[in-house]
JSON list of C-alpha atoms in Angstrom, two decimals:
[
{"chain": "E", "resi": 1, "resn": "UNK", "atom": "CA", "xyz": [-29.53, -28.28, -95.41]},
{"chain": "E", "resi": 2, "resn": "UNK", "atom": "CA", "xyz": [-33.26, -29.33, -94.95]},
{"chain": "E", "resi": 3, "resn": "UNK", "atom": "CA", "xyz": [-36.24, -27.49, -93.93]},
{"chain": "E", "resi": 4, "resn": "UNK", "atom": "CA", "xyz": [-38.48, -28.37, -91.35]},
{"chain": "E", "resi": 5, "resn": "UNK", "atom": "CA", "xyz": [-40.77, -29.91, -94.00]},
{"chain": "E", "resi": 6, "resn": "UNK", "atom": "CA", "xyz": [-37.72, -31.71, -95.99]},
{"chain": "E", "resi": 7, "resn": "UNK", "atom": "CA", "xyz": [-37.11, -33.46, -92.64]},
{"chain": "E", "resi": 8, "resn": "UNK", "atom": "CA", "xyz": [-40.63, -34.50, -92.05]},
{"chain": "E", "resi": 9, "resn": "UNK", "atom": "CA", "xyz": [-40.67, -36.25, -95.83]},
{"chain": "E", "resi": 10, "resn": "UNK", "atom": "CA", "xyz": [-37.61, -38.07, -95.11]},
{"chain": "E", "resi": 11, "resn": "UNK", "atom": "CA", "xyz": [-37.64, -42.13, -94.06]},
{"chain": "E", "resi": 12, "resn": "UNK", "atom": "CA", "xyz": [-37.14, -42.71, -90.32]},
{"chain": "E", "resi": 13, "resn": "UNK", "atom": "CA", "xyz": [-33.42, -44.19, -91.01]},
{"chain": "E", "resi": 14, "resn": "UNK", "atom": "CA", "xyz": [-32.79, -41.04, -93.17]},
{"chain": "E", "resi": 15, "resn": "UNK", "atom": "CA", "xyz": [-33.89, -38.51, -90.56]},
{"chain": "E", "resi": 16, "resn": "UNK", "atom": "CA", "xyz": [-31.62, -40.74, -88.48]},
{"chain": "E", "resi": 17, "resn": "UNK", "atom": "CA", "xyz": [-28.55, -40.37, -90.24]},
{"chain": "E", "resi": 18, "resn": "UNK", "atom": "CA", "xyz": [-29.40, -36.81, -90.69]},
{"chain": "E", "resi": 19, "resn": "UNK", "atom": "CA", "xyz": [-29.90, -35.92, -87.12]},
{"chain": "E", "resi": 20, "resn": "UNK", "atom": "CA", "xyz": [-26.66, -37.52, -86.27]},
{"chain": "E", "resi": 21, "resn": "UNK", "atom": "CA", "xyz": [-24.77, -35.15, -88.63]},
{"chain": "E", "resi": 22, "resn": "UNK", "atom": "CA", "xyz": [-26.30, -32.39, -86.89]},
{"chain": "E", "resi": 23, "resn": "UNK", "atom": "CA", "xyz": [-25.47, -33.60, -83.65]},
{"chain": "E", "resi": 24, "resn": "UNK", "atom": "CA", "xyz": [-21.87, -33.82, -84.56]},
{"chain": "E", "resi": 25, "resn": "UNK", "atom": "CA", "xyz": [-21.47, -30.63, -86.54]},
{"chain": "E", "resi": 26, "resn": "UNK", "atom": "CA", "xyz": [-22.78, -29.28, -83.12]},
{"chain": "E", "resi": 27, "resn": "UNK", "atom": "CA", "xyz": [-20.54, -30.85, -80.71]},
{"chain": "E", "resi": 28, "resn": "UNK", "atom": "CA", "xyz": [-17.42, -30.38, -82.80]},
{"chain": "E", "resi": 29, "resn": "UNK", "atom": "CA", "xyz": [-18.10, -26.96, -81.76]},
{"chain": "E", "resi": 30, "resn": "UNK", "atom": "CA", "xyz": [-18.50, -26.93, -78.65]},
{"chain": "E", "resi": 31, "resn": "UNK", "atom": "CA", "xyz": [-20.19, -28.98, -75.17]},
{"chain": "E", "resi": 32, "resn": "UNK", "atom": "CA", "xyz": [-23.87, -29.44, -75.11]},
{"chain": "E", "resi": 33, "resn": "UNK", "atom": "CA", "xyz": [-26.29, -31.67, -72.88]},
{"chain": "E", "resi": 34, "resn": "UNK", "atom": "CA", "xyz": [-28.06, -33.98, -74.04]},
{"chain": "E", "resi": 35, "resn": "UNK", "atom": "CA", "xyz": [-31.68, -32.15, -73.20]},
{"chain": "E", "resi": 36, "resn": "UNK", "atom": "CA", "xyz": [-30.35, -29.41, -75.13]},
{"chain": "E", "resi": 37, "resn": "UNK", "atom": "CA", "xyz": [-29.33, -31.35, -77.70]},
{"chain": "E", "resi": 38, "resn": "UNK", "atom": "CA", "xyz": [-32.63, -32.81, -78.15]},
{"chain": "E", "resi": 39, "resn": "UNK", "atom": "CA", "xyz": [-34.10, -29.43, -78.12]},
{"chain": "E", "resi": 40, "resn": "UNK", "atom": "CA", "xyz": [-32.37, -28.36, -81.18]},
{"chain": "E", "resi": 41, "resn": "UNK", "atom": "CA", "xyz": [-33.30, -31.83, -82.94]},
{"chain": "E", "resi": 42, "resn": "UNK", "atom": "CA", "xyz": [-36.82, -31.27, -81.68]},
{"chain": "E", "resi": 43, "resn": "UNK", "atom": "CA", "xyz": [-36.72, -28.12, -83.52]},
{"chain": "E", "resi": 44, "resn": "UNK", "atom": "CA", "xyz": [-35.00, -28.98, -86.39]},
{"chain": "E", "resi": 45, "resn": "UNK", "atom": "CA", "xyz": [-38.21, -31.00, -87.14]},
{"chain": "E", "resi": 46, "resn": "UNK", "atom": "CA", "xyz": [-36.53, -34.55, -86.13]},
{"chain": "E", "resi": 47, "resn": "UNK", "atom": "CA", "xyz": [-38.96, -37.76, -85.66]},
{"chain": "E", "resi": 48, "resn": "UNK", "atom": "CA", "xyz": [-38.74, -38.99, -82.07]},
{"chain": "E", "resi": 49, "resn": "UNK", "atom": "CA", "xyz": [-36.94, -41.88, -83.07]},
{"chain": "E", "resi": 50, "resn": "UNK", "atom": "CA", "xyz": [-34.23, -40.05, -85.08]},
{"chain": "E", "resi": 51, "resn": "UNK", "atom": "CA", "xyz": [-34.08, -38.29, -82.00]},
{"chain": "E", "resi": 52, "resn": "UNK", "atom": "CA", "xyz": [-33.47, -40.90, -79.40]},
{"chain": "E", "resi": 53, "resn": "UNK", "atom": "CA", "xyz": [-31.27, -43.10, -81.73]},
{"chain": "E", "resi": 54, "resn": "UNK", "atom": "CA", "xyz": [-29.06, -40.04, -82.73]},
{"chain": "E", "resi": 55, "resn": "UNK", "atom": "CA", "xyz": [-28.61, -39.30, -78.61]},
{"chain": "E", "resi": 56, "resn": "UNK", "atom": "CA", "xyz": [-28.01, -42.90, -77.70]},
{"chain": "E", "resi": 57, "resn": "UNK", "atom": "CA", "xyz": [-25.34, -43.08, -80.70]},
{"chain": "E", "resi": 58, "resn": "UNK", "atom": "CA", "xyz": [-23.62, -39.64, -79.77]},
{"chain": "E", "resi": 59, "resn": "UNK", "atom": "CA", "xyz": [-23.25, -40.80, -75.52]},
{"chain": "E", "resi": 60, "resn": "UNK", "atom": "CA", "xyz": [-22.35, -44.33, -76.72]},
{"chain": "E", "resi": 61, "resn": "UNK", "atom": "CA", "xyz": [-19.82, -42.93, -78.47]},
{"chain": "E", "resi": 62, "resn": "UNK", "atom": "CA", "xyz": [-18.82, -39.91, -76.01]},
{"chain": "E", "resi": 63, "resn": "UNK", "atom": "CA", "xyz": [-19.95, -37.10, -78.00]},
{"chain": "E", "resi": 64, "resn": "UNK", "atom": "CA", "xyz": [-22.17, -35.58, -75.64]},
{"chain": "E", "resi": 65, "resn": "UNK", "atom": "CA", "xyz": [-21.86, -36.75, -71.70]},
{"chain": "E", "resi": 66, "resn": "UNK", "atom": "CA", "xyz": [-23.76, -34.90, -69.93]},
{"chain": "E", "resi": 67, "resn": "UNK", "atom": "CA", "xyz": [-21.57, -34.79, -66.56]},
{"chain": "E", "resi": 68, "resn": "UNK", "atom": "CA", "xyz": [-18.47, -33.61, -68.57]},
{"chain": "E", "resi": 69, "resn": "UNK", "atom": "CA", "xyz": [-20.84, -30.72, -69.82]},
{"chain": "E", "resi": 70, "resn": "UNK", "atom": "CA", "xyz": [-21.70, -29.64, -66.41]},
{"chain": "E", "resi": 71, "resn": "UNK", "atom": "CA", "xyz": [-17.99, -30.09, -65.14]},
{"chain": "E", "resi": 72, "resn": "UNK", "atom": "CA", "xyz": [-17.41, -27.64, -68.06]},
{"chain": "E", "resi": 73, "resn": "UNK", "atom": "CA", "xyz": [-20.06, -25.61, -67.29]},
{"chain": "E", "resi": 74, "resn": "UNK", "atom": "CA", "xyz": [-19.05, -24.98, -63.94]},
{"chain": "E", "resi": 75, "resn": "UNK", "atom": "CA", "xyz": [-15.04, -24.51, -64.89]},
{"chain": "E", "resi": 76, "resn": "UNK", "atom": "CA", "xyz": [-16.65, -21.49, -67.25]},
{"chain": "E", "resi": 77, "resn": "UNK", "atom": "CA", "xyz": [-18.65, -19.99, -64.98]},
{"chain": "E", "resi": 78, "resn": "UNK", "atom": "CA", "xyz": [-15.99, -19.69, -62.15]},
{"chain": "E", "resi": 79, "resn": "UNK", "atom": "CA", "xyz": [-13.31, -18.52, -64.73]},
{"chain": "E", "resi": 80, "resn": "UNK", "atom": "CA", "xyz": [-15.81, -15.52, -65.61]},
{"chain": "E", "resi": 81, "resn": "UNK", "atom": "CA", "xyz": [-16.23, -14.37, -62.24]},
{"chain": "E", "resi": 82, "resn": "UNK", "atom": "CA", "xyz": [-19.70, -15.82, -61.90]},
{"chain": "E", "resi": 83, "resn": "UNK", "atom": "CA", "xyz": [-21.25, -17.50, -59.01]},
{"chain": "E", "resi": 84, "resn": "UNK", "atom": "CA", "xyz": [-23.31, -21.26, -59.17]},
{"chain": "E", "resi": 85, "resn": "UNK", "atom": "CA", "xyz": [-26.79, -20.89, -58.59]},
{"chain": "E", "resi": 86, "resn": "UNK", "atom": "CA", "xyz": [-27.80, -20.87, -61.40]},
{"chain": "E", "resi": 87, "resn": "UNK", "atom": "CA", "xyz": [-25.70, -23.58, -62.92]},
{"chain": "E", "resi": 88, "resn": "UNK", "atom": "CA", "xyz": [-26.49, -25.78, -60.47]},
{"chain": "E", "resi": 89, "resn": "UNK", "atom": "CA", "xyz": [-30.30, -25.93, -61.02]},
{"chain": "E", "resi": 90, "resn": "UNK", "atom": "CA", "xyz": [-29.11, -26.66, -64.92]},
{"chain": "E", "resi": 91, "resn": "UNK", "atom": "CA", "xyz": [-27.06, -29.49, -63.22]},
{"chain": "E", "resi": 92, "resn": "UNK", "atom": "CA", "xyz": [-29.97, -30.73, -61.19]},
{"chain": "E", "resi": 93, "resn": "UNK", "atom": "CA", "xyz": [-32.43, -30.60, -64.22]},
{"chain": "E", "resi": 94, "resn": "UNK", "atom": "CA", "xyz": [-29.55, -33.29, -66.31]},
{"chain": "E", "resi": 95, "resn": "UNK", "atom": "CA", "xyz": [-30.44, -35.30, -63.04]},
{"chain": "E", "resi": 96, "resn": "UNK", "atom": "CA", "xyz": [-27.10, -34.69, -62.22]},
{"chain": "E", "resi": 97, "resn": "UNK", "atom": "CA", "xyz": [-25.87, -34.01, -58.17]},
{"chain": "E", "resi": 98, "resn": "UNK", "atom": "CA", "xyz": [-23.27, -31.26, -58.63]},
{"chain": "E", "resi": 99, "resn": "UNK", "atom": "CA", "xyz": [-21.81, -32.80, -55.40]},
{"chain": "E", "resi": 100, "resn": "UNK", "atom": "CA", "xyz": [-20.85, -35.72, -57.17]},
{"chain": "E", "resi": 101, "resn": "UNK", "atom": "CA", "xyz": [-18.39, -33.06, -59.92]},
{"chain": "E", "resi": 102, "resn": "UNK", "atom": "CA", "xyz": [-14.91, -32.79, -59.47]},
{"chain": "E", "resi": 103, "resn": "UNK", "atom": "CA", "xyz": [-15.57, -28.98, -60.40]},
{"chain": "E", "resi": 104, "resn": "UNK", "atom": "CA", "xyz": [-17.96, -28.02, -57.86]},
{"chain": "E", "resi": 105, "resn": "UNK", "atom": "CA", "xyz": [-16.45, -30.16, -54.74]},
{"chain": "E", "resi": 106, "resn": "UNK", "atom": "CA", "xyz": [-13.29, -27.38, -55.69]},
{"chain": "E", "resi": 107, "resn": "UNK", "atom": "CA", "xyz": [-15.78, -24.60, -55.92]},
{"chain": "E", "resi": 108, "resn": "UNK", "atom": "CA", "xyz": [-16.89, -25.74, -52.06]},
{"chain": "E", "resi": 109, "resn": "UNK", "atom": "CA", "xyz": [-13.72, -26.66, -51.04]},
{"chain": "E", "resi": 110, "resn": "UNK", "atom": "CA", "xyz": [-12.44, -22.78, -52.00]},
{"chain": "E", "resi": 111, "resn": "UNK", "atom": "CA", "xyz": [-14.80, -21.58, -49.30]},
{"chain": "E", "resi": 112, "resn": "UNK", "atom": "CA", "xyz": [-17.44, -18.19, -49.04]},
{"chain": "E", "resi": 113, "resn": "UNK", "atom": "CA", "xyz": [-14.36, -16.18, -48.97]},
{"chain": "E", "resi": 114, "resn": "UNK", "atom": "CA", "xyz": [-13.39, -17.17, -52.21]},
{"chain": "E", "resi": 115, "resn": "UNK", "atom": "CA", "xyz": [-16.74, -16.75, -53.24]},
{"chain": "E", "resi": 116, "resn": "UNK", "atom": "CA", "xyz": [-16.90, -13.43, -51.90]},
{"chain": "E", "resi": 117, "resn": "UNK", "atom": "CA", "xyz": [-13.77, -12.14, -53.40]},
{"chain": "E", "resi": 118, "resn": "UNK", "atom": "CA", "xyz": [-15.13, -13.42, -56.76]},
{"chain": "E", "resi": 119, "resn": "UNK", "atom": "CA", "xyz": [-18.15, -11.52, -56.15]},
{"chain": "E", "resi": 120, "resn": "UNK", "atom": "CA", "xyz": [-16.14, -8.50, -54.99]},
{"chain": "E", "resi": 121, "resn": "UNK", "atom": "CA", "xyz": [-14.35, -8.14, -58.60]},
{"chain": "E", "resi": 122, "resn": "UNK", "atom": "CA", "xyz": [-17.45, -8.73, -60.28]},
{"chain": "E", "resi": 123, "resn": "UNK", "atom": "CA", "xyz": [-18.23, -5.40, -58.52]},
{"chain": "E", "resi": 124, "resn": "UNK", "atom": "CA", "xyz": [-14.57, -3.19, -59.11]},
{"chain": "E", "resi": 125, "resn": "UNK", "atom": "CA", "xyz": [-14.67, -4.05, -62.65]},
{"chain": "E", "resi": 126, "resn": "UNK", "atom": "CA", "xyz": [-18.60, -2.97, -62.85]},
{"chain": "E", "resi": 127, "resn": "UNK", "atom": "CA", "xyz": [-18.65, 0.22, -60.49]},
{"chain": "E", "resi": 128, "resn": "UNK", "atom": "CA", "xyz": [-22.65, 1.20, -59.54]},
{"chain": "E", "resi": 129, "resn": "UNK", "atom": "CA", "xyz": [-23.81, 4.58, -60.42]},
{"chain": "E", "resi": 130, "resn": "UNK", "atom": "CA", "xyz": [-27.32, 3.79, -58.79]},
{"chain": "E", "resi": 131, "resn": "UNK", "atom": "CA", "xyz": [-28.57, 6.27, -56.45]},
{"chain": "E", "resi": 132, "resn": "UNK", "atom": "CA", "xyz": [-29.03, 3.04, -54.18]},
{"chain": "E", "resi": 133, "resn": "UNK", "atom": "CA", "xyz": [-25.20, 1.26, -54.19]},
{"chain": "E", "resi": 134, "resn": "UNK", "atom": "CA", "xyz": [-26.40, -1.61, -52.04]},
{"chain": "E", "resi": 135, "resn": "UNK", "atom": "CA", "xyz": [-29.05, -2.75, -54.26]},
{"chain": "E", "resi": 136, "resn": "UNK", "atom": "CA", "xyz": [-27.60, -2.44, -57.29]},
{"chain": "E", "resi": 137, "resn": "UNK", "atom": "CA", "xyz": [-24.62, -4.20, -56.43]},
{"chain": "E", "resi": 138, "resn": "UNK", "atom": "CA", "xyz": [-26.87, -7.14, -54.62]},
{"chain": "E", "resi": 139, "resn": "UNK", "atom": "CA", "xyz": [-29.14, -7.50, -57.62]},
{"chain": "E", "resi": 140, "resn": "UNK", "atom": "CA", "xyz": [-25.84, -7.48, -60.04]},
{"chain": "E", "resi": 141, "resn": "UNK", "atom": "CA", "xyz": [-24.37, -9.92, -58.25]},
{"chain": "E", "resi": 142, "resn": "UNK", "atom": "CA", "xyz": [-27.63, -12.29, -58.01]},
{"chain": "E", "resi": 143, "resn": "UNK", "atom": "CA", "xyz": [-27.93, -12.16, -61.44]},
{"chain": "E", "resi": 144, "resn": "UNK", "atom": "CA", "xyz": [-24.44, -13.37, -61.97]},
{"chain": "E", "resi": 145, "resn": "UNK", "atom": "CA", "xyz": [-25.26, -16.54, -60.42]},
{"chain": "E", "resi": 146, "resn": "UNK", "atom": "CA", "xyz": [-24.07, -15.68, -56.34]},
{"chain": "E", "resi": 147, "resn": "UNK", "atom": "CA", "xyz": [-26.19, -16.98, -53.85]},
{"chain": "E", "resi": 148, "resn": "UNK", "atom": "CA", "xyz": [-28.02, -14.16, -51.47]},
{"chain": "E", "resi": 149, "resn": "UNK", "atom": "CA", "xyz": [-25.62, -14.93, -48.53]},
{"chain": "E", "resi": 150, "resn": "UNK", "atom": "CA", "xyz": [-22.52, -13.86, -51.11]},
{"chain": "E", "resi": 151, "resn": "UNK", "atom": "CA", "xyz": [-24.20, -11.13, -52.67]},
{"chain": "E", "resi": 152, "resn": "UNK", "atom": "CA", "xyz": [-24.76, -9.60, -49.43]},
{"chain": "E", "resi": 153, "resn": "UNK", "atom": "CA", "xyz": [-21.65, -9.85, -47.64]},
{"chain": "E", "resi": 154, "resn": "UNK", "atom": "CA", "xyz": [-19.43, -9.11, -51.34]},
{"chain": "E", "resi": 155, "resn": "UNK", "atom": "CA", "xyz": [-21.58, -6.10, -51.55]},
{"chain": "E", "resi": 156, "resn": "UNK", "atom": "CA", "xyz": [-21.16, -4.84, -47.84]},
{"chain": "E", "resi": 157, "resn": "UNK", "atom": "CA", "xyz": [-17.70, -5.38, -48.31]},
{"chain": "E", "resi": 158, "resn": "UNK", "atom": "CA", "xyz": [-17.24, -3.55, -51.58]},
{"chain": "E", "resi": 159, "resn": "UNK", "atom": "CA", "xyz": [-18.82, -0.73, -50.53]},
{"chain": "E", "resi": 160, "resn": "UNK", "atom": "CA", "xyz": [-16.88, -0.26, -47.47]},
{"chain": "E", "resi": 161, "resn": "UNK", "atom": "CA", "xyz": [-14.06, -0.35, -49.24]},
{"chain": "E", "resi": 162, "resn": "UNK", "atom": "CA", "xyz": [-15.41, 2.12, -51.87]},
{"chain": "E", "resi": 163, "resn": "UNK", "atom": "CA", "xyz": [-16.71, 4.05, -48.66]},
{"chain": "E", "resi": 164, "resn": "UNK", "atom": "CA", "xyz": [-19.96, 4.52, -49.93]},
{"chain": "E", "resi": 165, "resn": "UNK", "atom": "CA", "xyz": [-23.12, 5.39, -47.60]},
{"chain": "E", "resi": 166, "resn": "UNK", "atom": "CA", "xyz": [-25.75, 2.33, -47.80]},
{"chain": "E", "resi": 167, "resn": "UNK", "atom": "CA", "xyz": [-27.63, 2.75, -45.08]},
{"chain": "E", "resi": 168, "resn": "UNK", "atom": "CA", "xyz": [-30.36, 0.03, -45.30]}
]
């Protein structure tokens, strides 16, 4: 491997060839976008050229397409019990509409009530302790990625169902 500085006393078509290695030892391991992709070059000490010409290679070739990385991303998230809102601003930021992914027209198509009952096993496999139910369970479930309309109905919900006091 080269250093930072190694990289930087390379020729252009050497730091090209070198950030394409990287690029596919990365995504033989797994989906990345391209942004994040050209993070990692960025900090691996890559010239901009190297860069671009290693990115435009890798989607040429299909290595790294950034809509099947967010129809991934989204097929994760729901499998792990987590909501979208916070995927979906990584989805806008690729300049990607998540309406326009197989994966999240699904996802709308299951309705809140799926949503909710998502949200709702979040909360029976993480029981609250909190001296204040309702907002522990609201901020757990915002920070898994449910939107505030979710979190609040999953959490009203659970908590009836737990019959626990959360007077508001």
């Amino acid at each position: 491997m080269c250093s930072r500085m190694d990289i930087s006393a390379l020729s252009v078509d050497e730091q090209k060839k070198r950030a394409f290695d990287k690029v596919l030892r990365i995504v033989n391991k797994r989906e990345i976008s391209s942004s994040k992709m050209r993070i990692k070059l960025e900090t691996a000490g890559f010239c901009e050229e190297a860069i671009a010409s290693s990115l435009d290679e890798a989607q040429r070739l299909g290595y790294i397409d950034d809509m099947r990385y967010s129809e991934c991303l989204i097929r994760t998230a729901l499998s792990m019990g987590k909501g979208l809102s916070m995927i979906e601003y990584e989805i806008k930021a690729l300049g990607i509409d998540p309406y326009d992914l197989e994966a999240y027209q699904r996802y709308l198509h299951e309705g809140e009530q799926a949503q909710i009952d998502r949200a709702i096993a979040v909360l029976q496999r993480q029981p609250s302790r909190s001296k204040n139910p309702y907002a522990s369970c609201f901020r757990k479930l915002i920070s898994k990625g449910f939107s505030p309309s979710v979190a609040n109905s999953a959490t009203r919900q659970h908590l009836d169902q737990v019959d626990i006091d959360y007077d508001l």
